């Protein structure tokens, strides 16, 4: 079975700082990778996804993520965060053959100080 | 276009009771998945249904059951509620075009509190 680790539980940054959130997964086969965001009081929204091809994927609101297969990682990045990026961020994996079951990490709470 | 809708928004039950949660997927989507999100954790997969058939089941006890209707809406049922069942229950809508690159779109969830 697959698993996902998000090592940063809570990250606090000032506006304009750069962001990198770590995500590692364990599964030996082909995977689809996702980052979801949950803004305060809102539902889970898709930030970006990787299925195949270019390992550097761009998502909404200036976020990007890089898939490094050799490291089983899919880290999320943003060059300059804004106060409105304050939210909880979840990395998720869908292993091929798992009936589209998403396995989520425990999440990273990002707080951006104005 | 309407997104994923779930009802009720909030629910308070006592231990031992039964609860039914409902989900309507995005129009045109044929598959739904249910997830449980306990406070401070990521969502955990419970069930997935496609065309009224159970396609996948997570590591949850038999007290949890679900079904999907011909209009693709779905119900999640939990019997003999325990305090540990208190959580946000999420429904995800999937286009299910027969490919694994489908994205899952989440609803707002139902907040269940068991006292």
mmCIF file of C-alpha atoms in Angstrom, chain A residues 4 23-25 30-36 46 48-52 55 57 65-69 72-75 91-95 102-103, chain B residues 100:
data_model
loop_
_atom_site.group_PDB
_atom_site.id
_atom_site.type_symbol
_atom_site.label_atom_id
_atom_site.label_comp_id
_atom_site.label_asym_id
_atom_site.label_seq_id
_atom_site.Cartn_x
_atom_site.Cartn_y
_atom_site.Cartn_z
ATOM 1 C CA UNK A 4 2.601 9.890 1.870
ATOM 2 C CA UNK A 23 6.190 15.596 0.098
ATOM 3 C CA UNK A 24 7.527 12.062 -0.126
ATOM 4 C CA UNK A 25 5.602 8.971 -1.055
ATOM 5 C CA UNK A 30 3.366 4.289 -11.346
ATOM 6 C CA UNK A 31 1.631 7.080 -9.496
ATOM 7 C CA UNK A 32 -0.342 10.214 -10.120
ATOM 8 C CA UNK A 33 0.542 13.065 -7.752
ATOM 9 C CA UNK A 34 -1.534 15.957 -6.499
ATOM 10 C CA UNK A 35 -1.373 18.982 -4.255
ATOM 11 C CA UNK A 36 -4.656 20.151 -2.751
ATOM 12 C CA UNK A 46 -6.819 21.167 -6.532
ATOM 13 C CA UNK A 48 -1.815 21.131 -9.379
ATOM 14 C CA UNK A 49 -1.333 17.574 -10.557
ATOM 15 C CA UNK A 50 1.274 15.390 -12.214
ATOM 16 C CA UNK A 51 0.353 12.450 -14.402
ATOM 17 C CA UNK A 52 3.244 12.098 -16.836
ATOM 18 C CA UNK A 55 8.268 16.624 -14.089
ATOM 19 C CA UNK A 57 4.240 21.169 -13.232
ATOM 20 C CA UNK A 65 5.834 21.314 -8.049
ATOM 21 C CA UNK A 66 8.650 19.074 -9.178
ATOM 22 C CA UNK A 67 8.401 15.308 -9.397
ATOM 23 C CA UNK A 68 11.726 13.609 -8.677
ATOM 24 C CA UNK A 69 11.143 9.931 -9.273
ATOM 25 C CA UNK A 72 9.958 9.634 -4.513
ATOM 26 C CA UNK A 73 9.308 13.322 -3.929
ATOM 27 C CA UNK A 74 6.829 15.903 -5.171
ATOM 28 C CA UNK A 75 7.706 19.171 -3.444
ATOM 29 C CA UNK A 91 -0.042 16.184 -0.910
ATOM 30 C CA UNK A 92 -1.827 13.133 -2.338
ATOM 31 C CA UNK A 93 -0.937 10.067 -4.350
ATOM 32 C CA UNK A 94 -3.052 7.871 -6.564
ATOM 33 C CA UNK A 95 -1.324 4.612 -7.350
ATOM 34 C CA UNK A 102 -6.214 9.015 -3.097
ATOM 35 C CA UNK A 103 -3.762 8.613 -0.239
ATOM 36 C CA UNK B 100 -6.530 7.121 -14.185
#
